[in-house]
PDB file of C-alpha atoms in Angstrom:
ATOM      1  CA  MET A   1      91.113  -5.444 157.168  1.00 53.00           C
ATOM      2  CA  LYS A   2      87.556  -6.677 156.495  1.00 61.00           C
ATOM      3  CA  GLN A   3      88.001  -9.589 158.906  1.00 68.00           C
ATOM      4  CA  SER A   4      89.192  -7.237 161.604  1.00 82.00           C
ATOM      5  CA  ARG A   5      86.170  -4.974 161.089  1.00 80.00           C
ATOM      6  CA  SER A   6      83.785  -7.934 161.138  1.00 81.00           C
ATOM      7  CA  PHE A   7      85.364  -9.156 164.351  1.00 85.00           C
ATOM      8  CA  ARG A   8      85.005  -5.716 165.938  1.00 87.00           C
ATOM      9  CA  HIS A   9      81.318  -5.641 164.978  1.00 85.00           C
ATOM     10  CA  LEU A  10      80.802  -9.121 166.421  1.00 83.00           C
ATOM     11  CA  TRP A  11      82.688  -8.270 169.605  1.00 86.00           C
ATOM     12  CA  THR A  12      80.821  -4.975 170.045  1.00 89.00           C
ATOM     13  CA  SER A  13      77.429  -6.626 169.564  1.00 84.00           C
ATOM     14  CA  PHE A  14      78.388  -9.344 172.058  1.00 85.00           C
ATOM     15  CA  LEU A  15      79.492  -6.724 174.582  1.00 90.00           C
ATOM     16  CA  ILE A  16      76.244  -4.756 174.238  1.00 89.00           C
ATOM     17  CA  SER A  17      74.200  -7.937 174.557  1.00 84.00           C
ATOM     18  CA  GLU A  18      76.065  -9.051 177.687  1.00 87.00           C
ATOM     19  CA  ILE A  19      75.711  -5.643 179.330  1.00 90.00           C
ATOM     20  CA  GLY A  20      71.982  -5.747 178.632  1.00 85.00           C
ATOM     21  CA  ASP A  21      71.680  -9.282 180.001  1.00 82.00           C
ATOM     22  CA  TRP A  22      73.453  -8.394 183.237  1.00 84.00           C
ATOM     23  CA  LEU A  23      71.485  -5.181 183.664  1.00 86.00           C
ATOM     24  CA  LEU A  24      68.318  -7.259 183.352  1.00 81.00           C
ATOM     25  CA  LYS A  25      69.632  -9.764 185.906  1.00 82.00           C
ATOM     26  CA  ILE A  26      70.154  -6.865 188.316  1.00 86.00           C
ATOM     27  CA  ALA A  27      67.083  -4.769 187.485  1.00 86.00           C
ATOM     28  CA  LEU A  28      64.497  -7.552 187.555  1.00 84.00           C
ATOM     29  CA  PRO A  29      65.149  -8.653 191.158  1.00 87.00           C
ATOM     30  CA  LEU A  30      65.292  -5.011 192.247  1.00 88.00           C
ATOM     31  CA  ALA A  31      61.942  -4.347 190.567  1.00 88.00           C
ATOM     32  CA  ILE A  32      60.451  -7.364 192.346  1.00 88.00           C
ATOM     33  CA  PHE A  33      61.858  -6.150 195.670  1.00 91.00           C
ATOM     34  CA  ASN A  34      60.474  -2.638 195.131  1.00 91.00           C
ATOM     35  CA  LYS A  35      57.069  -4.059 194.270  1.00 90.00           C
ATOM     36  CA  THR A  36      56.812  -6.739 196.994  1.00 91.00           C
ATOM     37  CA  GLY A  37      59.363  -5.764 199.648  1.00 91.00           C
ATOM     38  CA  SER A  38      60.311  -9.452 199.916  1.00 91.00           C
ATOM     39  CA  ALA A  39      63.975 -10.403 199.793  1.00 91.00           C
ATOM     40  CA  THR A  40      62.952 -14.048 199.358  1.00 92.00           C
ATOM     41  CA  GLN A  41      61.027 -13.302 196.180  1.00 90.00           C
ATOM     42  CA  MET A  42      63.887 -11.136 194.955  1.00 90.00           C
ATOM     43  CA  ALA A  43      66.397 -13.958 195.487  1.00 90.00           C
ATOM     44  CA  THR A  44      64.053 -16.452 193.832  1.00 90.00           C
ATOM     45  CA  VAL A  45      63.732 -14.297 190.721  1.00 85.00           C
ATOM     46  CA  TYR A  46      67.497 -13.860 190.603  1.00 85.00           C
ATOM     47  CA  GLY A  47      68.055 -17.609 190.834  1.00 86.00           C
ATOM     48  CA  ILE A  48      65.388 -18.382 188.249  1.00 85.00           C
ATOM     49  CA  SER A  49      67.018 -15.959 185.814  1.00 80.00           C
ATOM     50  CA  PHE A  50      69.918 -18.423 185.446  1.00 82.00           C
ATOM     51  CA  LEU A  51      67.731 -21.439 184.621  1.00 84.00           C
ATOM     52  CA  PRO A  52      67.465 -20.762 180.864  1.00 79.00           C
ATOM     53  CA  TRP A  53      71.251 -20.625 180.636  1.00 80.00           C
ATOM     54  CA  ILE A  54      71.576 -23.929 182.475  1.00 83.00           C
ATOM     55  CA  PHE A  55      68.915 -25.734 180.452  1.00 81.00           C
ATOM     56  CA  PHE A  56      69.498 -24.275 176.987  1.00 80.00           C
ATOM     57  CA  SER A  57      73.281 -23.917 176.783  1.00 81.00           C
ATOM     58  CA  LEU A  58      73.814 -27.489 175.578  1.00 80.00           C
ATOM     59  CA  PHE A  59      70.934 -27.249 173.106  1.00 81.00           C
ATOM     60  CA  GLY A  60      72.233 -23.875 171.922  1.00 78.00           C
ATOM     61  CA  GLY A  61      75.642 -25.374 171.226  1.00 80.00           C
ATOM     62  CA  ILE A  62      74.094 -28.048 169.026  1.00 83.00           C
ATOM     63  CA  ILE A  63      72.056 -25.437 167.137  1.00 81.00           C
ATOM     64  CA  ALA A  64      75.118 -23.205 166.703  1.00 80.00           C
ATOM     65  CA  ASP A  65      77.053 -26.064 165.138  1.00 84.00           C
ATOM     66  CA  ARG A  66      74.331 -26.821 162.590  1.00 88.00           C
ATOM     67  CA  TYR A  67      72.863 -23.482 161.505  1.00 87.00           C
ATOM     68  CA  ASN A  68      73.940 -20.009 160.366  1.00 87.00           C
ATOM     69  CA  LYS A  69      75.435 -18.299 163.406  1.00 81.00           C
ATOM     70  CA  LYS A  70      74.502 -14.788 162.280  1.00 84.00           C
ATOM     71  CA  ARG A  71      70.831 -15.726 161.987  1.00 87.00           C
ATOM     72  CA  ILE A  72      70.919 -17.479 165.352  1.00 84.00           C
ATOM     73  CA  LEU A  73      72.362 -14.362 167.032  1.00 80.00           C
ATOM     74  CA  ILE A  74      69.807 -12.075 165.381  1.00 85.00           C
ATOM     75  CA  LEU A  75      66.884 -14.366 166.208  1.00 87.00           C
ATOM     76  CA  GLY A  76      68.079 -14.899 169.784  1.00 82.00           C
ATOM     77  CA  ASN A  77      68.541 -11.198 170.502  1.00 81.00           C
ATOM     78  CA  PHE A  78      65.219 -10.324 168.860  1.00 88.00           C
ATOM     79  CA  THR A  79      63.401 -12.995 170.899  1.00 88.00           C
ATOM     80  CA  SER A  80      65.108 -11.801 174.066  1.00 81.00           C
ATOM     81  CA  SER A  81      64.073  -8.207 173.357  1.00 84.00           C
ATOM     82  CA  VAL A  82      60.443  -9.195 172.791  1.00 89.00           C
ATOM     83  CA  LEU A  83      60.343 -11.246 175.997  1.00 84.00           C
ATOM     84  CA  VAL A  84      61.891  -8.412 178.021  1.00 80.00           C
ATOM     85  CA  LEU A  85      59.325  -5.959 176.645  1.00 85.00           C
ATOM     86  CA  LEU A  86      56.501  -8.374 177.540  1.00 87.00           C
ATOM     87  CA  LEU A  87      57.935  -8.798 181.015  1.00 77.00           C
ATOM     88  CA  TRP A  88      58.215  -5.045 181.385  1.00 76.00           C
ATOM     89  CA  GLN A  89      54.512  -4.698 180.511  1.00 80.00           C
ATOM     90  CA  ILE A  90      53.604  -7.245 183.185  1.00 77.00           C
ATOM     91  CA  LEU A  91      55.578  -5.481 185.904  1.00 64.00           C
TER      92      LEU A  91
END
């Protein structure tokens, strides 16, 4: 029963994180479009938002194999939250 509950917590946290990531991928280009009125800049921001995934996914896999996964998830989500808040202050 404990394993099932732990899995549900992990799955729920993953789901919340993914929803937040995709909302950011949608909201950021829309905010740029509302501010600049340029579809080109909006598309550029949308494309750039995928670069961290492309560049860091291999490195992230290596880190996940070597370190505590729970700490990696907590640190990654905390860092992401801080960066989003900083970005929000800029816009």
